[in-house]
Amino acid sequence: MAAGSATARPVQAAFRVFPVQVERAVRLTPQMARITFTGPTLSGFRTGNRDQRGKILFPAPGLTEPLLPEGAAESGWYAAWRTMPPETRPILRTYTFRAQRTDPDEVDIDFALHGDGGPAGRWAAAARPGDRVLLVGPAREDAGGVNFQPPPGTESVVLAGDETALPAMTSIAEGLPPGLPVQIFAEVAGPAEEQPLPATAQVTWVHRGHSPSPLLDAVRGAALPDAAPYFWLAGEASAIKELRRHLVRERGVDRGSVCFQGYWRRGLTEDQDDSTAPPSPSDPVDD
Ligand SMILES: Cc1cc2nc3c(=O)[nH]c(=O)nc-3n(C[C@H](O)[C@H](O)[C@H](O)COP(=O)(O)OP(=O)(O)OC[C@H]3O[C@@H](n4cnc5c(N)ncnc54)[C@H](O)[C@@H]3O)c2cc1C
């Protein structure tokens, strides 16, 4: 936004802290949990849909709820969170807001139960009604945190990712204009992890176990659309990097037409991985 613009809108409070509790926890598949959250402030929550991301603050080990210093939710939670002692500082992770409903106000988040001992995955596997977390989410539909931004003139969409990207890919496909061709490559552990995806999408399920780079192999062997395609890729960081390189270097895709993000990195927690963790200019952490 140009300095001094009379129409400039304040970005303050585009993202807010929403204290919520678990309303329901269901298994979509053996390794994917859908947790539905409710809370009195969720009436102010406004997802931008698509791959709308935000943060979840989970209770520190040994605590039953995530604590922030008094007033921190209003005055800049991230700065306050950073200065908290490790014993009480809530665990911070990035997730996709899969869906929002009103009347009653509810937000769904789908968690991959990856079994690698991460606190978010563990929390989701054990979540029960009444369990509390803090969501840091959008208070306006244009708050930011949405990467899927196909340019005007896009005539087809290709989405590729692992199970951490399934919530975003499903949401993106659901929101596309009717008639826009969409192709999805979804990597999961095996057939039991396949989920219903929008019928309008041409879906390739990719099962792990046969190759070190199953998603790359699947895309490499596939015909891709000729008509002004826009690519969106997300999942394990090195797999996504390889996939992008294949598209740009081997398939001649214009790099500007490829939106990509590492959602996690093998062997590193989100706190240790600079490519997925805040702070970053595009991450809505300090509103
Ligand atoms: C923008 C964005 C949106 C995201 N949306 C979602 C979403 O909607 N649903 C979702 O499930 N995840 C999503 N993720 C990924 C999620 O944030 C990470 O998987 C996160 O690391 C999980 O935290 P954790 O505490 O369970 O594990 P961490 O403590 O971060 O990591 C512990 C160990 O587990 C490994 N690990 C982490 N994730 C996985 C995995 N999926 N499979 C195998 N090993 C793993 C790490 O490499 C590490 O060795 C998203 C990430 C980003 C950046």
Short mmCIF file of C-alpha atoms and ligand atoms in Angstrom, two decimals:
data_model
loop_
_atom_site.label_atom_id
_atom_site.label_comp_id
_atom_site.label_asym_id
_atom_site.label_seq_id
_atom_site.Cartn_x
_atom_site.Cartn_y
_atom_site.Cartn_z
CA MET A 1 0.00 0.00 0.00
CA ALA A 2 1.47 3.39 -1.01
CA ALA A 3 2.43 5.64 1.89
CA GLY A 4 -0.05 8.44 2.39
CA SER A 5 -2.83 6.75 0.42
CA ALA A 6 -6.12 8.16 1.61
CA THR A 7 -7.83 4.82 1.07
CA ALA A 8 -5.27 2.81 3.02
CA ARG A 9 -6.98 0.39 5.35
CA PRO A 10 -5.32 -0.45 8.63
CA VAL A 11 -3.87 -3.98 8.71
CA GLN A 12 -4.02 -4.02 12.49
CA ALA A 13 -6.09 -6.81 13.90
CA ALA A 14 -6.41 -8.54 10.55
CA PHE A 15 -5.49 -11.63 12.55
CA ARG A 16 -6.74 -12.17 16.08
CA VAL A 17 -6.43 -14.64 18.89
CA PHE A 18 -9.58 -16.76 19.25
CA PRO A 19 -9.84 -18.85 22.43
CA VAL A 20 -11.65 -22.05 21.45
CA GLN A 21 -12.49 -25.48 22.71
CA VAL A 22 -12.98 -28.80 21.01
CA GLU A 23 -16.60 -29.50 20.15
CA ARG A 24 -16.07 -32.73 18.23
CA ALA A 25 -13.17 -34.91 17.15
CA VAL A 26 -13.75 -37.45 14.39
CA ARG A 27 -11.48 -39.61 12.26
CA LEU A 28 -11.85 -38.95 8.53
CA THR A 29 -9.42 -41.80 7.93
CA PRO A 30 -7.25 -43.80 10.35
CA GLN A 31 -4.54 -41.10 10.21
CA MET A 32 -6.54 -37.92 9.67
CA ALA A 33 -8.54 -36.29 12.48
CA ARG A 34 -11.07 -33.53 11.94
CA ILE A 35 -11.31 -31.36 15.03
CA THR A 36 -14.23 -28.96 15.23
CA PHE A 37 -13.71 -25.94 17.48
CA THR A 38 -16.23 -23.56 19.04
CA GLY A 39 -15.90 -20.45 21.15
CA PRO A 40 -17.78 -17.26 21.92
CA THR A 41 -15.42 -15.04 19.89
CA LEU A 42 -15.60 -17.14 16.70
CA SER A 43 -18.39 -14.89 15.43
CA GLY A 44 -15.52 -12.53 14.54
CA PHE A 45 -13.60 -15.21 12.61
CA ARG A 46 -13.62 -14.73 8.80
CA THR A 47 -11.74 -17.26 6.73
CA GLY A 48 -10.47 -16.26 3.30
CA ASN A 49 -11.06 -19.93 2.32
CA ARG A 50 -8.76 -21.69 -0.18
CA ASP A 51 -5.49 -22.47 1.66
CA GLN A 52 -6.19 -20.02 4.48
CA ARG A 53 -3.54 -20.62 7.08
CA GLY A 54 -3.21 -19.54 10.66
CA LYS A 55 -1.60 -20.58 13.89
CA ILE A 56 -2.63 -22.81 16.75
CA LEU A 57 -1.27 -22.32 20.26
CA PHE A 58 -1.35 -25.61 22.17
CA PRO A 59 -0.89 -25.99 25.95
CA ALA A 60 2.74 -26.19 27.09
CA PRO A 61 3.73 -29.68 28.30
CA GLY A 62 2.01 -30.46 31.59
CA LEU A 63 -0.62 -27.70 31.27
CA THR A 64 -4.24 -28.17 30.27
CA GLU A 65 -4.66 -24.88 28.44
CA PRO A 66 -2.46 -22.49 26.48
CA LEU A 67 -1.59 -19.40 28.51
CA LEU A 68 -0.56 -15.98 27.23
CA PRO A 69 0.32 -13.02 29.46
CA GLU A 70 -2.69 -10.86 30.33
CA GLY A 71 -3.57 -8.44 27.53
CA ALA A 72 -1.24 -10.18 25.05
CA ALA A 73 -4.08 -11.34 22.83
CA GLU A 74 -5.06 -7.72 22.24
CA SER A 75 -1.67 -6.03 22.19
CA GLY A 76 0.49 -8.31 20.05
CA TRP A 77 0.46 -11.94 21.11
CA TYR A 78 3.56 -12.95 19.14
CA ALA A 79 5.96 -10.56 20.89
CA ALA A 80 4.54 -11.62 24.26
CA TRP A 81 4.69 -15.31 23.34
CA ARG A 82 8.38 -15.05 22.36
CA THR A 83 9.37 -13.67 25.74
CA MET A 84 7.56 -16.35 27.75
CA PRO A 85 9.63 -18.94 29.66
CA PRO A 86 9.74 -22.34 27.90
CA GLU A 87 7.89 -24.05 30.80
CA THR A 88 4.69 -22.11 30.12
CA ARG A 89 5.08 -20.92 26.53
CA PRO A 90 2.36 -22.50 24.38
CA ILE A 91 3.48 -24.68 21.48
CA LEU A 92 2.98 -22.86 18.19
CA ARG A 93 2.14 -24.64 14.93
CA THR A 94 0.75 -23.66 11.52
CA TYR A 95 -2.46 -25.21 10.16
CA THR A 96 -5.08 -24.68 7.46
CA PHE A 97 -8.57 -23.61 8.44
CA ARG A 98 -10.47 -26.25 6.51
CA ALA A 99 -13.96 -24.82 7.00
CA GLN A 100 -15.97 -22.28 8.95
CA ARG A 101 -19.69 -22.39 9.73
CA THR A 102 -21.99 -19.99 11.50
CA ASP A 103 -25.01 -20.59 13.69
CA PRO A 104 -23.42 -22.21 15.60
CA ASP A 105 -19.96 -20.72 15.03
CA GLU A 106 -17.57 -23.55 14.28
CA VAL A 107 -14.16 -23.96 12.67
CA ASP A 108 -12.78 -27.27 11.37
CA ILE A 109 -9.11 -28.14 11.20
CA ASP A 110 -7.93 -31.47 9.74
CA PHE A 111 -4.83 -32.88 11.43
CA ALA A 112 -2.54 -35.47 9.87
CA LEU A 113 -1.70 -37.90 12.70
CA HIS A 114 1.83 -38.44 11.50
CA GLY A 115 3.03 -40.50 14.45
CA ASP A 116 6.44 -38.85 14.58
CA GLY A 117 5.98 -37.59 18.10
CA GLY A 118 5.20 -33.95 17.35
CA PRO A 119 3.13 -32.19 20.01
CA ALA A 120 0.45 -30.99 17.56
CA GLY A 121 -0.07 -34.43 16.06
CA ARG A 122 -0.13 -36.00 19.53
CA TRP A 123 -2.59 -33.41 20.80
CA ALA A 124 -4.95 -34.01 17.86
CA ALA A 125 -4.82 -37.80 18.26
CA ALA A 126 -5.98 -37.47 21.88
CA ALA A 127 -8.30 -34.44 21.54
CA ARG A 128 -11.57 -34.63 23.48
CA PRO A 129 -14.55 -32.26 23.68
CA GLY A 130 -13.68 -29.37 26.00
CA ASP A 131 -9.93 -29.39 25.28
CA ARG A 132 -8.71 -25.84 24.80
CA VAL A 133 -6.35 -24.13 22.34
CA LEU A 134 -5.92 -20.63 20.95
CA LEU A 135 -6.42 -20.09 17.23
CA VAL A 136 -4.67 -17.16 15.60
CA GLY A 137 -6.88 -16.58 12.61
CA PRO A 138 -8.29 -14.02 10.22
CA ALA A 139 -10.79 -11.44 11.37
CA ARG A 140 -11.42 -10.36 7.76
CA GLU A 141 -11.65 -12.35 4.55
CA ASP A 142 -8.74 -10.36 3.07
CA ALA A 143 -6.56 -10.65 6.15
CA GLY A 144 -3.79 -12.51 4.30
CA GLY A 145 -2.44 -15.99 4.82
CA VAL A 146 -3.93 -17.27 1.54
CA ASN A 147 -1.27 -18.33 -0.98
CA PHE A 148 -3.52 -19.72 -3.72
CA GLN A 149 -3.78 -16.66 -5.98
CA PRO A 150 -4.16 -17.72 -9.64
CA PRO A 151 -3.52 -14.81 -11.99
CA PRO A 152 -6.25 -13.56 -14.31
CA GLY A 153 -6.35 -15.71 -17.43
CA THR A 154 -5.74 -18.99 -15.58
CA GLU A 155 -7.50 -21.73 -17.54
CA SER A 156 -6.64 -24.78 -15.47
CA VAL A 157 -5.37 -25.62 -11.99
CA VAL A 158 -3.04 -28.38 -10.79
CA LEU A 159 -2.76 -29.10 -7.05
CA ALA A 160 -0.17 -31.46 -5.62
CA GLY A 161 0.70 -32.30 -2.05
CA ASP A 162 0.75 -34.81 0.78
CA GLU A 163 -1.87 -35.29 3.51
CA THR A 164 -0.92 -32.03 5.25
CA ALA A 165 -1.99 -30.26 2.07
CA LEU A 166 -5.25 -32.23 1.64
CA PRO A 167 -7.34 -29.78 3.68
CA ALA A 168 -6.11 -26.88 1.55
CA MET A 169 -6.39 -28.76 -1.75
CA THR A 170 -9.95 -29.82 -0.97
CA SER A 171 -10.95 -26.31 0.04
CA ILE A 172 -9.32 -24.79 -3.04
CA ALA A 173 -11.03 -27.28 -5.37
CA GLU A 174 -14.40 -26.66 -3.70
CA GLY A 175 -14.10 -22.93 -4.33
CA LEU A 176 -13.04 -22.94 -7.99
CA PRO A 177 -15.41 -21.55 -10.59
CA PRO A 178 -17.54 -24.25 -12.22
CA GLY A 179 -15.98 -25.54 -15.43
CA LEU A 180 -12.38 -24.66 -14.54
CA PRO A 181 -10.44 -27.92 -14.97
CA VAL A 182 -8.61 -29.04 -11.80
CA GLN A 183 -6.18 -31.90 -11.46
CA ILE A 184 -5.13 -33.12 -7.97
CA PHE A 185 -2.13 -35.29 -7.07
CA ALA A 186 -2.52 -36.38 -3.44
CA GLU A 187 0.16 -38.40 -1.65
CA VAL A 188 -1.01 -40.49 1.31
CA ALA A 189 0.22 -43.59 3.16
CA GLY A 190 -2.12 -46.01 1.37
CA PRO A 191 -5.66 -46.68 0.14
CA ALA A 192 -7.18 -46.34 3.64
CA GLU A 193 -6.07 -42.69 3.71
CA GLU A 194 -7.95 -41.63 0.59
CA GLN A 195 -10.72 -39.11 1.25
CA PRO A 196 -13.65 -37.97 -0.85
CA LEU A 197 -12.56 -35.01 -3.00
CA PRO A 198 -14.75 -32.74 -5.12
CA ALA A 199 -16.20 -34.72 -8.03
CA THR A 200 -15.18 -31.95 -10.43
CA ALA A 201 -11.49 -32.73 -9.85
CA GLN A 202 -9.43 -35.25 -11.78
CA VAL A 203 -7.71 -37.00 -8.86
CA THR A 204 -4.58 -39.16 -8.77
CA TRP A 205 -4.00 -40.82 -5.40
CA VAL A 206 -0.34 -41.53 -4.81
CA HIS A 207 0.57 -44.20 -2.22
CA ARG A 208 3.87 -44.21 -0.40
CA GLY A 209 6.14 -47.20 -0.09
CA HIS A 210 7.22 -47.91 -3.64
CA SER A 211 9.54 -44.98 -4.29
CA PRO A 212 11.44 -42.32 -2.35
CA SER A 213 9.68 -39.58 -4.38
CA PRO A 214 6.17 -40.85 -5.08
CA LEU A 215 4.59 -37.45 -5.75
CA LEU A 216 7.34 -36.45 -8.15
CA ASP A 217 7.07 -39.79 -9.96
CA ALA A 218 3.32 -39.40 -10.33
CA VAL A 219 3.55 -35.88 -11.74
CA ARG A 220 6.51 -36.81 -13.94
CA GLY A 221 4.47 -39.59 -15.54
CA ALA A 222 1.34 -37.48 -16.03
CA ALA A 223 0.09 -35.36 -18.89
CA LEU A 224 -0.34 -31.80 -17.64
CA PRO A 225 -2.80 -29.26 -19.01
CA ASP A 226 -1.62 -27.03 -21.87
CA ALA A 227 -4.16 -24.29 -21.22
CA ALA A 228 -2.68 -21.55 -18.98
CA PRO A 229 -2.20 -23.77 -15.92
CA TYR A 230 -1.62 -22.54 -12.37
CA PHE A 231 0.21 -24.94 -10.06
CA TRP A 232 -0.11 -25.07 -6.26
CA LEU A 233 2.25 -27.39 -4.38
CA ALA A 234 2.58 -28.06 -0.64
CA GLY A 235 3.88 -30.80 1.62
CA GLU A 236 7.27 -32.04 2.84
CA ALA A 237 9.73 -29.26 2.00
CA SER A 238 12.33 -31.21 -0.01
CA ALA A 239 9.68 -33.15 -1.93
CA ILE A 240 8.01 -29.89 -2.88
CA LYS A 241 11.30 -28.31 -3.91
CA GLU A 242 12.04 -31.28 -6.20
CA LEU A 243 8.57 -31.15 -7.68
CA ARG A 244 8.81 -27.45 -8.43
CA ARG A 245 12.23 -27.95 -10.01
CA HIS A 246 10.79 -30.71 -12.23
CA LEU A 247 7.94 -28.48 -13.38
CA VAL A 248 10.10 -25.46 -14.10
CA ARG A 249 13.25 -27.11 -15.48
CA GLU A 250 11.95 -30.28 -17.13
CA ARG A 251 8.41 -29.36 -18.10
CA GLY A 252 9.08 -25.71 -18.99
CA VAL A 253 6.41 -24.33 -16.68
CA ASP A 254 6.70 -20.58 -16.08
CA ARG A 255 8.01 -20.21 -12.52
CA GLY A 256 5.50 -17.41 -11.91
CA SER A 257 2.70 -19.95 -12.41
CA VAL A 258 3.92 -22.19 -9.59
CA CYS A 259 2.87 -21.40 -6.02
CA PHE A 260 4.66 -23.66 -3.55
CA GLN A 261 5.26 -24.00 0.18
CA GLY A 262 7.03 -26.51 2.41
CA TYR A 263 4.46 -27.45 5.07
CA TRP A 264 6.93 -29.49 7.15
CA ARG A 265 10.49 -30.74 6.90
CA ARG A 266 11.56 -34.32 7.56
CA GLY A 267 13.61 -34.59 10.77
CA LEU A 268 12.87 -31.04 11.99
CA THR A 269 10.10 -29.72 14.21
CA GLU A 270 8.29 -26.61 13.06
CA ASP A 271 10.26 -24.58 15.63
CA GLN A 272 13.53 -25.76 14.06
CA ASP A 273 12.47 -25.24 10.45
CA ASP A 274 12.92 -21.68 9.26
CA SER A 275 11.10 -22.34 6.00
CA THR A 276 7.77 -23.13 7.64
CA ALA A 277 7.97 -21.31 10.97
CA PRO A 278 7.44 -17.63 11.73
CA PRO A 279 8.54 -14.94 11.62
CA SER A 280 8.18 -14.26 7.92
CA PRO A 281 6.65 -11.23 6.26
CA SER A 282 3.77 -13.28 4.92
CA ASP A 283 2.98 -14.96 8.19
CA PRO A 284 0.18 -13.39 10.16
CA VAL A 285 1.93 -13.61 13.49
CA ASP A 286 2.01 -10.16 14.94
CA ASP A 287 -1.28 -8.49 14.19
C1 LIG B 1 0.82 -23.08 5.83
C2 LIG B 1 0.76 -24.47 6.48
C3 LIG B 1 -0.45 -25.15 6.55
C4 LIG B 1 -0.51 -26.43 7.14
N1 LIG B 1 -1.73 -27.06 7.20
C5 LIG B 1 -1.80 -28.29 7.78
C6 LIG B 1 -3.07 -28.95 7.91
O1 LIG B 1 -4.14 -28.41 7.60
N2 LIG B 1 -3.07 -30.21 8.46
C7 LIG B 1 -1.91 -30.82 8.87
O2 LIG B 1 -1.97 -31.95 9.35
N3 LIG B 1 -0.72 -30.20 8.78
C8 LIG B 1 -0.64 -28.95 8.26
N4 LIG B 1 0.57 -28.33 8.18
C9 LIG B 1 1.78 -29.06 8.60
C10 LIG B 1 2.01 -29.02 10.11
O3 LIG B 1 2.16 -27.67 10.53
C11 LIG B 1 3.32 -29.79 10.41
O4 LIG B 1 3.15 -31.16 10.06
C12 LIG B 1 3.77 -29.65 11.85
O5 LIG B 1 5.15 -29.95 11.88
C13 LIG B 1 3.04 -30.58 12.81
O6 LIG B 1 3.50 -30.29 14.11
P1 LIG B 1 3.86 -31.42 15.16
O7 LIG B 1 3.97 -30.73 16.49
O8 LIG B 1 2.90 -32.55 15.04
O9 LIG B 1 5.29 -31.94 14.69
P2 LIG B 1 6.70 -31.18 14.91
O10 LIG B 1 7.02 -31.05 16.36
O11 LIG B 1 6.73 -29.94 14.09
O12 LIG B 1 7.70 -32.26 14.27
C14 LIG B 1 8.07 -33.46 14.97
C15 LIG B 1 8.62 -34.48 13.97
O13 LIG B 1 7.56 -34.91 13.13
C16 LIG B 1 7.90 -34.73 11.76
N5 LIG B 1 6.67 -34.37 11.04
C17 LIG B 1 5.96 -33.21 11.11
N6 LIG B 1 4.87 -33.27 10.31
C18 LIG B 1 4.90 -34.50 9.74
C19 LIG B 1 4.05 -35.18 8.81
N7 LIG B 1 2.92 -34.62 8.34
N8 LIG B 1 4.38 -36.44 8.45
C20 LIG B 1 5.50 -37.05 8.94
N9 LIG B 1 6.34 -36.47 9.82
C21 LIG B 1 6.04 -35.20 10.21
C22 LIG B 1 8.96 -33.64 11.75
O14 LIG B 1 9.80 -33.75 10.63
C23 LIG B 1 9.70 -33.90 13.05
O15 LIG B 1 10.67 -34.89 12.88
C24 LIG B 1 0.67 -27.03 7.63
C25 LIG B 1 1.88 -26.33 7.58
C26 LIG B 1 1.94 -25.06 7.01
C27 LIG B 1 3.26 -24.32 6.97
#
